[in-house]
mmCIF file of C-alpha atoms and ligand atoms in Angstrom:
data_model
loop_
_atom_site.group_PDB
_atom_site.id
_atom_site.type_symbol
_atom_site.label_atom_id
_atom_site.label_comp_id
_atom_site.label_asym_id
_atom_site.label_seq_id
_atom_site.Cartn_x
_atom_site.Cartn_y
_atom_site.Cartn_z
ATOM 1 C CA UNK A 1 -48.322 -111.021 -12.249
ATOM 2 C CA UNK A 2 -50.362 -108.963 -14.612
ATOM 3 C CA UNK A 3 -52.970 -109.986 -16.328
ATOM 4 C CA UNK A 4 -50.929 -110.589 -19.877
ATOM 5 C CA UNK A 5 -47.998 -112.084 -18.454
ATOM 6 C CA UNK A 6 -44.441 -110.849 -17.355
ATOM 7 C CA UNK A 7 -41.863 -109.212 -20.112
ATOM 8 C CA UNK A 8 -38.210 -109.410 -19.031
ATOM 9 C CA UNK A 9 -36.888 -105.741 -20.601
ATOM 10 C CA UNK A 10 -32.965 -105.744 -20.825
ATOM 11 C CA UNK A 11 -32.613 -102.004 -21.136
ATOM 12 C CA UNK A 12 -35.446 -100.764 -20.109
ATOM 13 C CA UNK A 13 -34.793 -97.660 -18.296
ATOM 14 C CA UNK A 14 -32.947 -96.592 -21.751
ATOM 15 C CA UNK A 15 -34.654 -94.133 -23.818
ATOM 16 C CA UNK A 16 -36.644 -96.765 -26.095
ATOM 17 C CA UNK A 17 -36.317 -99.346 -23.633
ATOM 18 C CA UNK A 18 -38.305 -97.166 -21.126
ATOM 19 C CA UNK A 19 -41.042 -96.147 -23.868
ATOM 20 C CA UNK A 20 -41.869 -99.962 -24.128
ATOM 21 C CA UNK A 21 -42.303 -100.537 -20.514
ATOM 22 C CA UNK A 22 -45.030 -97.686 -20.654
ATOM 23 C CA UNK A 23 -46.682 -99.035 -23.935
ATOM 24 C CA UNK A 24 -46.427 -102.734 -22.302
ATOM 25 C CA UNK A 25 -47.707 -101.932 -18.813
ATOM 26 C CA UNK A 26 -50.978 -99.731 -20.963
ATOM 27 C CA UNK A 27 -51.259 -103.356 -23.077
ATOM 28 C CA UNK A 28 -51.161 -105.466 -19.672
ATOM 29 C CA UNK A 29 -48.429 -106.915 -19.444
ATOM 30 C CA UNK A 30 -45.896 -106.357 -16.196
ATOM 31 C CA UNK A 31 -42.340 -105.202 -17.720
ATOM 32 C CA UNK A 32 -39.788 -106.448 -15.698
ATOM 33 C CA UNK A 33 -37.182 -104.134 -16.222
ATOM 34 C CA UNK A 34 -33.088 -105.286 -16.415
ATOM 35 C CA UNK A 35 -30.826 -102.521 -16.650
ATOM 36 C CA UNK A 36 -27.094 -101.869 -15.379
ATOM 37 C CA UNK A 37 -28.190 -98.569 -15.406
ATOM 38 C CA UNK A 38 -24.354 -97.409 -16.868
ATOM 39 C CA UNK A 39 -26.725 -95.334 -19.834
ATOM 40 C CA UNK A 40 -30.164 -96.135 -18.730
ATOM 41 C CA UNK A 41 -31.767 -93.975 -15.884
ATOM 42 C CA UNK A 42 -33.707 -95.038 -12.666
ATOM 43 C CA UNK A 43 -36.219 -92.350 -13.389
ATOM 44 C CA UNK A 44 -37.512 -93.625 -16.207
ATOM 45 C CA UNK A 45 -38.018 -96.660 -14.501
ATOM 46 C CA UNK A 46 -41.729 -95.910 -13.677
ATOM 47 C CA UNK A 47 -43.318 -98.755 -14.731
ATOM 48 C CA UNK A 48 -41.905 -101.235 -11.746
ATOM 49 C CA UNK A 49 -40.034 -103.393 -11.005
ATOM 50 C CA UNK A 50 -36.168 -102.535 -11.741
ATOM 51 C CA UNK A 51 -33.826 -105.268 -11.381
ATOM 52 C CA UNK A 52 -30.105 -104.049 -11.720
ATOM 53 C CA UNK A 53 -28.287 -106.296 -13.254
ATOM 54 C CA UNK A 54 -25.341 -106.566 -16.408
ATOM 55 C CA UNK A 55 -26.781 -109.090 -19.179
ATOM 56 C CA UNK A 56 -23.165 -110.010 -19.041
ATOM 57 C CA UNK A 57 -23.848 -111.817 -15.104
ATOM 58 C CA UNK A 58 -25.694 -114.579 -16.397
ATOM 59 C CA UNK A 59 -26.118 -115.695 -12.910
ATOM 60 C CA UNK A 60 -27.867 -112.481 -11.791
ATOM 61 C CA UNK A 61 -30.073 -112.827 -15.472
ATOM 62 C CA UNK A 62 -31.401 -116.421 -14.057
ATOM 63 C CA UNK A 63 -31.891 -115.232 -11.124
ATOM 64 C CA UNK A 64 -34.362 -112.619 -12.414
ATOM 65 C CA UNK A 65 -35.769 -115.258 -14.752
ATOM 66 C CA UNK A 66 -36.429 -117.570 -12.213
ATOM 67 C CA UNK A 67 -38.430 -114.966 -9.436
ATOM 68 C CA UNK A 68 -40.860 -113.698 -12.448
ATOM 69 C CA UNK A 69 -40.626 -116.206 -15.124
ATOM 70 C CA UNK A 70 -41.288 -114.058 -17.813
ATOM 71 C CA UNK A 71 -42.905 -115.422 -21.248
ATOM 72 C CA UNK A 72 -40.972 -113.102 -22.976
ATOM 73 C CA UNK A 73 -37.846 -111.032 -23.605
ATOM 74 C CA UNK A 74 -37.369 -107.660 -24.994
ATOM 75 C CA UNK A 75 -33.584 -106.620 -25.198
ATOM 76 C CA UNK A 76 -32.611 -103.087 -25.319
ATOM 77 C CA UNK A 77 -29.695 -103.271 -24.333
ATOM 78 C CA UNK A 78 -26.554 -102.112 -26.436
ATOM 79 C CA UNK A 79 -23.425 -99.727 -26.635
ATOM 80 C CA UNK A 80 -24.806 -97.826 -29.232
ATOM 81 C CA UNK A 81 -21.941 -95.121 -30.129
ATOM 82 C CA UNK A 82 -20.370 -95.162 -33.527
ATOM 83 C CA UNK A 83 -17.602 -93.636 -33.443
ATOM 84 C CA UNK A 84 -16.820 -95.059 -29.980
ATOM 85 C CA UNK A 85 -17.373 -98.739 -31.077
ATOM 86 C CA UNK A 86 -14.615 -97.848 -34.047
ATOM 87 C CA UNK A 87 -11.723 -97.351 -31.634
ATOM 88 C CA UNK A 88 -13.566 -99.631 -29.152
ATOM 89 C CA UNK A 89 -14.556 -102.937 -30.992
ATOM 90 C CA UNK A 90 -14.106 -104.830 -28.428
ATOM 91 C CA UNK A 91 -16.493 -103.364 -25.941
ATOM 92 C CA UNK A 92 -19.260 -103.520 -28.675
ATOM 93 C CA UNK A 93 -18.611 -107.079 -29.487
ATOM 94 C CA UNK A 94 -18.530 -108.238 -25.548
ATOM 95 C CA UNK A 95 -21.505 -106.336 -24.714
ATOM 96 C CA UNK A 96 -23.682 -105.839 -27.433
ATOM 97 C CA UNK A 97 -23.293 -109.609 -28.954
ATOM 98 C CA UNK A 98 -21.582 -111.538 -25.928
ATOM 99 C CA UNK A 99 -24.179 -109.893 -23.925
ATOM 100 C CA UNK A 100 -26.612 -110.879 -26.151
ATOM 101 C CA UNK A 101 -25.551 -114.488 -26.703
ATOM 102 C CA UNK A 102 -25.792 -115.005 -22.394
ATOM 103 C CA UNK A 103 -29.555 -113.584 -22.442
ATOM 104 C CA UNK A 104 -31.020 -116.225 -25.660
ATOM 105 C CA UNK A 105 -28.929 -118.686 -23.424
ATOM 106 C CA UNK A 106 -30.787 -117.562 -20.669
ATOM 107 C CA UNK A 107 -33.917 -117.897 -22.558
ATOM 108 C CA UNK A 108 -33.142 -121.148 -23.724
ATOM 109 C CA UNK A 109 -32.380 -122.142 -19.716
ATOM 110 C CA UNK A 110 -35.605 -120.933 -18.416
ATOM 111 C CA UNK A 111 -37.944 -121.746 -21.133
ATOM 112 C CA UNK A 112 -38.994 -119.287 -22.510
ATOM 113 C CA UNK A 113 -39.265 -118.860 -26.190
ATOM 114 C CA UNK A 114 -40.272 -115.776 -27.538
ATOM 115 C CA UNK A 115 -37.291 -112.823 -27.683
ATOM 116 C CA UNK A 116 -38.297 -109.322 -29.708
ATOM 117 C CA UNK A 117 -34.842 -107.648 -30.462
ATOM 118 C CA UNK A 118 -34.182 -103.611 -30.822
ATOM 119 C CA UNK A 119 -31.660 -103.451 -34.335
ATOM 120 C CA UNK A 120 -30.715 -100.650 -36.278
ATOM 121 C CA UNK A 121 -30.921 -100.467 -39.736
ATOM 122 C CA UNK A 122 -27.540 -101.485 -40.604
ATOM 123 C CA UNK A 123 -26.472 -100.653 -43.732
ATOM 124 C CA UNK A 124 -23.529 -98.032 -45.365
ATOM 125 C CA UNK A 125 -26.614 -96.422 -46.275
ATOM 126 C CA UNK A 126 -28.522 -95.694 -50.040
ATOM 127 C CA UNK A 127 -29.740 -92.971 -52.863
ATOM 128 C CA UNK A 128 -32.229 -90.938 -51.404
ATOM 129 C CA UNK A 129 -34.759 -92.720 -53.642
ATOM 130 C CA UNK A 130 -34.624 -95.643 -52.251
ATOM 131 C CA UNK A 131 -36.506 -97.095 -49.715
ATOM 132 C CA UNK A 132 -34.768 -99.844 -47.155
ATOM 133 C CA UNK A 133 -36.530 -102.720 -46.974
ATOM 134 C CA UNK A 134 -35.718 -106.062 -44.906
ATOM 135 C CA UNK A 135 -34.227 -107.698 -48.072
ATOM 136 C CA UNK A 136 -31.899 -104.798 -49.161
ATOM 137 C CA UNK A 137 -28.384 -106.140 -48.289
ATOM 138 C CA UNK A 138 -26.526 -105.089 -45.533
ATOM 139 C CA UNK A 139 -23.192 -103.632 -45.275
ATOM 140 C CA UNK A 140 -22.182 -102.986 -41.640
ATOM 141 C CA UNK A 141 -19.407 -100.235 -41.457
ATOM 142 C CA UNK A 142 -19.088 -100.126 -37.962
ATOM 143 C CA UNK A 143 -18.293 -102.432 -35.329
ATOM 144 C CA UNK A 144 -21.998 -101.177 -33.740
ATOM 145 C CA UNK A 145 -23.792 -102.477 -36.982
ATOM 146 C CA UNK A 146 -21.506 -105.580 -37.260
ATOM 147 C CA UNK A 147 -22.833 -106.676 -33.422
ATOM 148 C CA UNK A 148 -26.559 -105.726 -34.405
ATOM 149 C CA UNK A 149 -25.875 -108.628 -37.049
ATOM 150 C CA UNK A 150 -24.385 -111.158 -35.301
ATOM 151 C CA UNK A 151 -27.632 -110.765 -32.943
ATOM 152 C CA UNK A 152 -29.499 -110.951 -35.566
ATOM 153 C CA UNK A 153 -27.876 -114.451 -37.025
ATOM 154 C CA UNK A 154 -28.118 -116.252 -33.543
ATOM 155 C CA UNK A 155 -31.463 -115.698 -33.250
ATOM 156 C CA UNK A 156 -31.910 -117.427 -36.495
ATOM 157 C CA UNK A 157 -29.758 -120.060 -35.666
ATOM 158 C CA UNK A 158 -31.352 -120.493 -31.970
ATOM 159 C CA UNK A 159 -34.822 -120.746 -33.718
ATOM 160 C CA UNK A 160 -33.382 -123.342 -35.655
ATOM 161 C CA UNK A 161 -31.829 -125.093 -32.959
ATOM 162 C CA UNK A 162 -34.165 -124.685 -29.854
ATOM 163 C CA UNK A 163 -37.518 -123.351 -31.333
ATOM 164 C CA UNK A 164 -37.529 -119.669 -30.254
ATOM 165 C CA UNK A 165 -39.893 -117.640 -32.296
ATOM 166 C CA UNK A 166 -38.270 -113.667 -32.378
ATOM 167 C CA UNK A 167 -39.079 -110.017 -34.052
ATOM 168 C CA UNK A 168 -36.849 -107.770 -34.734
ATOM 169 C CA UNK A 169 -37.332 -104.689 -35.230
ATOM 170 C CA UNK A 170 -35.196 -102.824 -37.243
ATOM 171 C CA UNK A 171 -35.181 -98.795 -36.885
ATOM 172 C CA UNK A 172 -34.745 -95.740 -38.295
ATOM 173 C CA UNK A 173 -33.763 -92.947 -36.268
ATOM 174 C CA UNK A 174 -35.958 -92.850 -32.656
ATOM 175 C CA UNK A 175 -36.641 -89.632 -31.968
ATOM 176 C CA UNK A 176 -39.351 -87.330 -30.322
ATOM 177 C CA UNK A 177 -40.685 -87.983 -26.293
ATOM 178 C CA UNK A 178 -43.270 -89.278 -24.644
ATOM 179 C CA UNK A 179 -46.364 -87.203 -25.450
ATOM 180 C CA UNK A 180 -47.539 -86.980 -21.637
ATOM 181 C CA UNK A 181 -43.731 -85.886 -20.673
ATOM 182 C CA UNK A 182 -43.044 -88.249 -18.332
ATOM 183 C CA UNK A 183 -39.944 -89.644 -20.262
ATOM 184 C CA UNK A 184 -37.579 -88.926 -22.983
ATOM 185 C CA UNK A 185 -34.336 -88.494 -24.323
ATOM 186 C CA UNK A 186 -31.628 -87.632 -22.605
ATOM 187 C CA UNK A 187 -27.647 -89.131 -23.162
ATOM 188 C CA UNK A 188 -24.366 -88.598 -21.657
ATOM 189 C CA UNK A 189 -22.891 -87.526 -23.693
ATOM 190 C CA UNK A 190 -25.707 -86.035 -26.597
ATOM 191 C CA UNK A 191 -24.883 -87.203 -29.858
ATOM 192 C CA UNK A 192 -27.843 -87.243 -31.733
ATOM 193 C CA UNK A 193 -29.087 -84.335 -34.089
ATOM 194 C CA UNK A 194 -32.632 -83.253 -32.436
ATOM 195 C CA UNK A 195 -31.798 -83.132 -29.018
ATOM 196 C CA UNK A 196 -28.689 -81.550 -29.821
ATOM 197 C CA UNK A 197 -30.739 -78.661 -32.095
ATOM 198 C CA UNK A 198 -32.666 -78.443 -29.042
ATOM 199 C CA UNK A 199 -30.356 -77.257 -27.100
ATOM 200 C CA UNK A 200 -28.910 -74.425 -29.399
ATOM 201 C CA UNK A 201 -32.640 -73.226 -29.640
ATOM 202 C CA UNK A 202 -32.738 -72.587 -25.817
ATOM 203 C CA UNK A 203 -29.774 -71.457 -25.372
ATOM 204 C CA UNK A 204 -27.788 -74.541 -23.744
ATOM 205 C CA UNK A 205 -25.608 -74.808 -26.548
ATOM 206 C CA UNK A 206 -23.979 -71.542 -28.861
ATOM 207 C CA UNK A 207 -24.600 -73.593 -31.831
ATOM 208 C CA UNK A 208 -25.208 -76.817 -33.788
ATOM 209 C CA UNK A 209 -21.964 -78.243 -36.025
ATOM 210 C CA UNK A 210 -23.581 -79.443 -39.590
ATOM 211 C CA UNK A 211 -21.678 -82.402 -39.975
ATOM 212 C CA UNK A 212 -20.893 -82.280 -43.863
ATOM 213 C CA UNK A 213 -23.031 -80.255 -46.469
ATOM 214 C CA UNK A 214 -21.304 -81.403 -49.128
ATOM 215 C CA UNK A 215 -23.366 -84.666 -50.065
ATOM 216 C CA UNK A 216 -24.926 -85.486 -53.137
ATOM 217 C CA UNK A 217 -28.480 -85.161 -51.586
ATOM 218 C CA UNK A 218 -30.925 -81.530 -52.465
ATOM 219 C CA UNK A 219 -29.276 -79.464 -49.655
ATOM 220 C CA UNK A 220 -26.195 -81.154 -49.388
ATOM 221 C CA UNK A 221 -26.978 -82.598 -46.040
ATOM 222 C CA UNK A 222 -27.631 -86.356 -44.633
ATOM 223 C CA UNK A 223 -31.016 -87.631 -45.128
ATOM 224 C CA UNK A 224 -32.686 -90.003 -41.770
ATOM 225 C CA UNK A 225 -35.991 -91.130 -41.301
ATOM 226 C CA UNK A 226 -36.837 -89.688 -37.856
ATOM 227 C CA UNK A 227 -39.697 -91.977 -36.123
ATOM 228 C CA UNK A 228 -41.476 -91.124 -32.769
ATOM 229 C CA UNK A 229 -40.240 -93.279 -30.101
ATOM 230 C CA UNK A 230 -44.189 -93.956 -29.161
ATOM 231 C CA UNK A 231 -44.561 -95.526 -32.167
ATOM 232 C CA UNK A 232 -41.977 -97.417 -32.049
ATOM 233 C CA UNK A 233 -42.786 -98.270 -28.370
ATOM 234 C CA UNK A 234 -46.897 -98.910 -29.846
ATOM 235 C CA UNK A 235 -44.684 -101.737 -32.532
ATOM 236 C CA UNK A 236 -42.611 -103.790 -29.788
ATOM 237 C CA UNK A 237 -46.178 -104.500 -27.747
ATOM 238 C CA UNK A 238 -47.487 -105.472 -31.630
ATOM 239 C CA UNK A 239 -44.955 -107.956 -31.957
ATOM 240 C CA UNK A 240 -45.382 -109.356 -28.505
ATOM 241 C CA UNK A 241 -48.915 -110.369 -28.926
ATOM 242 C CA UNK A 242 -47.976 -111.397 -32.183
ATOM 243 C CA UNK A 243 -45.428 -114.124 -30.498
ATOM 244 C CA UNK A 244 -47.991 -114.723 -27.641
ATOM 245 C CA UNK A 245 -50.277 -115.667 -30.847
ATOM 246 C CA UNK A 246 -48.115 -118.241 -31.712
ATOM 247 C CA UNK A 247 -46.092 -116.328 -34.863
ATOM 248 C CA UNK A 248 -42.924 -117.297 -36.632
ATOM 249 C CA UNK A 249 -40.072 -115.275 -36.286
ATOM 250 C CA UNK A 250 -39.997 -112.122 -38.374
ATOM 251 C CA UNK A 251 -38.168 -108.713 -39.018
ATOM 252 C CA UNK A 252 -39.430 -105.704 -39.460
ATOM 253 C CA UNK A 253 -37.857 -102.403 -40.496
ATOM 254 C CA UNK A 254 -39.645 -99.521 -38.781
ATOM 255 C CA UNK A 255 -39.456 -96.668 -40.133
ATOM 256 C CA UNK A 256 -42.045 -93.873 -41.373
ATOM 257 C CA UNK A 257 -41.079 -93.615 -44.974
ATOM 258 C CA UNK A 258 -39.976 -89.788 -45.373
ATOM 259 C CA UNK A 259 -36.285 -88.945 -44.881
ATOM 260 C CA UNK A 260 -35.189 -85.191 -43.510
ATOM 261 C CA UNK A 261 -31.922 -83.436 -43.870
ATOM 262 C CA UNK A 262 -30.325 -81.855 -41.057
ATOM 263 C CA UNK A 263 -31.134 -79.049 -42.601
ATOM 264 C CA UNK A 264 -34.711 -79.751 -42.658
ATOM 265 C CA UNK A 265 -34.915 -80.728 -38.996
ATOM 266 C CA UNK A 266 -33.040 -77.493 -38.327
ATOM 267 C CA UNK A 267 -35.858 -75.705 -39.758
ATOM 268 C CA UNK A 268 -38.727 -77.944 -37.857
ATOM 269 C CA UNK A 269 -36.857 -77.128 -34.961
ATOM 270 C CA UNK A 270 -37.251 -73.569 -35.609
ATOM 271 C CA UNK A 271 -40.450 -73.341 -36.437
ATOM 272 C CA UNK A 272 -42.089 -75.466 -33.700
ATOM 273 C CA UNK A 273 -39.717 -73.177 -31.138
ATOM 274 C CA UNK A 274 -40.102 -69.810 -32.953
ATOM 275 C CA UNK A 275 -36.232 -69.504 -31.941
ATOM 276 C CA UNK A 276 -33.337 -69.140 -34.320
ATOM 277 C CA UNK A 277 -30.870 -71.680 -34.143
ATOM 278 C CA UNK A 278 -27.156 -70.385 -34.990
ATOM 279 C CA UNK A 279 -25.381 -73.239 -37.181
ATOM 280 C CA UNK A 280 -21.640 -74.210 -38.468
ATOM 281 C CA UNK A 281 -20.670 -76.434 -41.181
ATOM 282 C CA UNK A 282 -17.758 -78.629 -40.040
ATOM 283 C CA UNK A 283 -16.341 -81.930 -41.617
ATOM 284 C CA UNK A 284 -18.399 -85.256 -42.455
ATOM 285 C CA UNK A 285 -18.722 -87.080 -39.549
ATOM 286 C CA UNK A 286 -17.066 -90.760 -39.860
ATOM 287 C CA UNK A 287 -19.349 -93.537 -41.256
ATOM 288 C CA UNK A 288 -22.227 -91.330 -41.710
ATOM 289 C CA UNK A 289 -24.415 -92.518 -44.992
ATOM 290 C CA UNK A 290 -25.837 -89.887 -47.179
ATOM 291 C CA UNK A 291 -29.337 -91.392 -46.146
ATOM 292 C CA UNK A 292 -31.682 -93.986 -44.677
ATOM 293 C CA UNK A 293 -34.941 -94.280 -45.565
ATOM 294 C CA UNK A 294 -37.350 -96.955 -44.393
ATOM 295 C CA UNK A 295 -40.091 -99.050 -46.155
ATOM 296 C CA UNK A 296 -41.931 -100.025 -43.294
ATOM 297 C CA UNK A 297 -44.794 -101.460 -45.461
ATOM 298 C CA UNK A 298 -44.059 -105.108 -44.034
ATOM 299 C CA UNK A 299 -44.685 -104.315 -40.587
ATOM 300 C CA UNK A 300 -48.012 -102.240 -41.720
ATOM 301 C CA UNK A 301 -48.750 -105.239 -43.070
ATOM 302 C CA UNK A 302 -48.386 -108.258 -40.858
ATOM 303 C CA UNK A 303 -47.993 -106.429 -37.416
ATOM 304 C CA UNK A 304 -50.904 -103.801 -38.286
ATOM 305 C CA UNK A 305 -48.502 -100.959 -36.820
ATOM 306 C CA UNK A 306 -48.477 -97.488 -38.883
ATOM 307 C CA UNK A 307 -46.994 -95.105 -37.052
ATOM 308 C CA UNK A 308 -49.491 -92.606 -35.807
ATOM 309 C CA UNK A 309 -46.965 -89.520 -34.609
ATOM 310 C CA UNK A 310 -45.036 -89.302 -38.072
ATOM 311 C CA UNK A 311 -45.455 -85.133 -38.425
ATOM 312 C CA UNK A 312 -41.767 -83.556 -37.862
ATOM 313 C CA UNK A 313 -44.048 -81.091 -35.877
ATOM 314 C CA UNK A 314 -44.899 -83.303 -33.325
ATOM 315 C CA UNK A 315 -41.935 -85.359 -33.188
ATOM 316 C CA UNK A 316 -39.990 -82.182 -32.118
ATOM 317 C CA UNK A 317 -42.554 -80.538 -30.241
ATOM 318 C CA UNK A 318 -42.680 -83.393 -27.624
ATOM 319 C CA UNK A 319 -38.664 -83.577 -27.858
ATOM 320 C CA UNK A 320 -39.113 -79.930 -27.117
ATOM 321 C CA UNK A 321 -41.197 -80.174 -24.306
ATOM 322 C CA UNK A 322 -39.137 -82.642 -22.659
ATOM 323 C CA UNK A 323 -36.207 -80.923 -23.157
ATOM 324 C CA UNK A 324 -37.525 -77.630 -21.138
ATOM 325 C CA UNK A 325 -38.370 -80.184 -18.039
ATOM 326 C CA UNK A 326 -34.552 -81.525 -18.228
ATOM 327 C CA UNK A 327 -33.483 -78.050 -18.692
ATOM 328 C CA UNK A 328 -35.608 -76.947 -15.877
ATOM 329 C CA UNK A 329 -34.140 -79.808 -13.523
ATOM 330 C CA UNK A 330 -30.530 -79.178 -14.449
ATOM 331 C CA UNK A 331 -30.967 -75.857 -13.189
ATOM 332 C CA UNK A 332 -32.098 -76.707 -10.104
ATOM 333 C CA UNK A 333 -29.644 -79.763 -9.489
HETATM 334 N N1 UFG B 401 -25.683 -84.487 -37.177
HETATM 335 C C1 UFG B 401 -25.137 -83.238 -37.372
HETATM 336 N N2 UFG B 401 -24.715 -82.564 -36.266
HETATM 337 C C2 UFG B 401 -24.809 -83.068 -34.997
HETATM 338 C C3 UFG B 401 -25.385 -84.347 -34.820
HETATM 339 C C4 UFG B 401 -25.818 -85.035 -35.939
HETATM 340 O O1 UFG B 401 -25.028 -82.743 -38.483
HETATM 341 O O2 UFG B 401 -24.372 -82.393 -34.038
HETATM 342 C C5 UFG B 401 -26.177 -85.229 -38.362
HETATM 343 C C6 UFG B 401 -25.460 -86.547 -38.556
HETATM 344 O O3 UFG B 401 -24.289 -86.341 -39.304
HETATM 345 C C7 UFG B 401 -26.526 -87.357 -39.288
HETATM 346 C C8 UFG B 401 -27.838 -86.814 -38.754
HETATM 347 O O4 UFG B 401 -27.529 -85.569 -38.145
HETATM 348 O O5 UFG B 401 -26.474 -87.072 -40.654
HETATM 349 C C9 UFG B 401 -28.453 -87.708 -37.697
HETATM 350 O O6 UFG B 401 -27.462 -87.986 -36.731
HETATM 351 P P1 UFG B 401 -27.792 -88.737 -35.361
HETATM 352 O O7 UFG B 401 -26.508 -88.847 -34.602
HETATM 353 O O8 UFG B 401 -28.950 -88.086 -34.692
HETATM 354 O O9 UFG B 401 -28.279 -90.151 -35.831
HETATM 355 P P2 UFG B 401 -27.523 -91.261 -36.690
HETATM 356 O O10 UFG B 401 -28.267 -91.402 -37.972
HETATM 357 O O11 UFG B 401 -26.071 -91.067 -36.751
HETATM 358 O O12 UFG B 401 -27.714 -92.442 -35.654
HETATM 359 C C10 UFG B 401 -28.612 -93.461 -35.744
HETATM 360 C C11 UFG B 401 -29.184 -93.746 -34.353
HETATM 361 C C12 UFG B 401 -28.038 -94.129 -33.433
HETATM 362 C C13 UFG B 401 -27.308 -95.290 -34.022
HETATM 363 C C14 UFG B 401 -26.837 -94.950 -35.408
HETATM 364 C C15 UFG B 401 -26.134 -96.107 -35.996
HETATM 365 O O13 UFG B 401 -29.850 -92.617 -33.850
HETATM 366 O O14 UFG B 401 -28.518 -94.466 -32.138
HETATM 367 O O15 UFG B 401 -27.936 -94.567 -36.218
HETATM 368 O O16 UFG B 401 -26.519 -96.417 -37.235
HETATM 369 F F1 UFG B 401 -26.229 -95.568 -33.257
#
């Protein structure tokens, strides 16, 4: 036991997942990490111990809960492909919300009361002028968002009903790596734009497919709010002291503020690489809003986060630098 207490993380050797067990473990706490490992990795699993397990087996979750009775849990884990969970509902909806539903039963079961949840900002998406806050409504257009939701309702209700206190955290775009390389991004398969970018600017891909540049936004391309995944690790150990200080439960949108285009992050990508990266335009991708831009002012506020990595430059650069070490071990696998 650690001198802060044990944190059950369901998903933690997943890209954010994993970021939080290094934040938590600097903070004091012992992250107790449960992962299927089906999209998270044992190697980012460095902040010990890794208990495999499916937060569908909810024998296998009380088993975990019982040997390290954590005073907290921080859930990760989620299916978190768009397009996949559009001709896949059902997967998204058992796993992502069914999952979910076993682990705050779980919590209920073995005490413990205070849950932080990773959601997305789930909306169809806004002008570019307009900042997201918690209150703006929310349209889900995916079965993805719709689960993020649900999650989000039954931990209302099971505050309600059994007094858990719970933040979520709603993000933006995660981005970036680990600024002392020892973990990062890295999906099979890539979907997201940086990593992706990366890889055209060494080499490992020809080029990178501009999904649409035909929106009404100043170059015609989507606008996301790309935030460091440090920060966002630095917000998920604010919130647990928060709960361990006896708060109420909350949500927070973090975000920092400041929305790039795909063309823009094209361009950062150049720059902090020096390398030209070759590009296409193809077709809109399905479900993608023109843009999402956070107001993370609430969680400035009351959780006394501001994120503290916000330049594109740096964002990338670490993305970069991790991205040379995976290309680096890929070669020699
Ligand atoms: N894009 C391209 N080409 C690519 C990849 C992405 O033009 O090859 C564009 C997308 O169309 C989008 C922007 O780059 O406009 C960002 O795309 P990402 O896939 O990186 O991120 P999304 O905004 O689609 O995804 C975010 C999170 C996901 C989450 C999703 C659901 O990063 O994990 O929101 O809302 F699933």
């Amino acid at each position: 036991m650690s001198d802060r207490g044990n944190i059950l993380v369901a998903g933690g050797a997943g890209y954010i997942g994993s970021n939080a067990c290094k934040a938590l473990a600097r903070a004091g706490y012992l992250p107790i990490t449960f992962d299927s490992l089906v999209h998270g990795h044992e190697w980012a699993v460095k902040w010990v111990p890794l208990k495999r397990g499916d937060i569908l087996d909810r024998a296998r979750l009380d088993q975990v809960i019982t040997q390290y009775r954590p005073s907290a849990i921080m859930h990760f884990t989620a299916f978190a492909y768009v397009g996949d969970s559009l001709t896949d509902p059902g997967k998204y909806y058992r796993n992502n919300a069914g999952g979910s539903l076993n682990l705050l039963e779980a919590a209920r079961d073995g005490d413990i009361n205070q849950f932080v949840f990773s959601s997305n900002c789930a909306t169809d998406g806004m002008p570019d002028r307009i900042r997201i806050t918690v209150e703006t409504p929310q349209h889900p257009i995916n079965p993805y968002r719709a689960s993020k939701l649900m999650v989000e309702r039954m931990l209302t209700d099971f505050g309600t009903a059994h007094g858990l206190r719970s933040v979520t955290l709603s993000y933006f775009n995660a981005a970036g790596a680990d600024p002392d390389g020892e973990i990062g991004e890295h999906h099979d398969p890539e979907t997201h734009l940086i990593p992706i970018v990366l890889d055209a600017a060494s080499g490992q891909r020809p080029h990178v497919t501009i999904f649409g540049d035909d929106y009404d936004t100043p170059d015609g391309t989507c606008i996301r709010d790309y935030i460091d995944v440090s920060d966002l690790a630095d917000a998920h150990v604010k919130a647990i002291l928060a709960l361990d200080t006896g708060a109420g439960s909350q949500t927070f949108n973090l975000g920092n503020g400041t929305g790039f285009s795909v063309r823009a992050v094209i361009e950062a990508v150049e720059h902090v690489t020096g390398k030209k990266v070759q590009t296409k335009v193809g077709p809109r991708r399905l479900g993608d809003p023109l843009s999402l831009v956070s107001s993370a002012d609430a969680a400035g506020r009351i959780l006394l986060w501001s994120p503290q990595r916000a330049a594109t430059d740096t964002i990338v650069g670490d993305a970069w630098t991790w991205s040379l070490d995976l290309t680096a071990e890929r070669m020699m696998a």
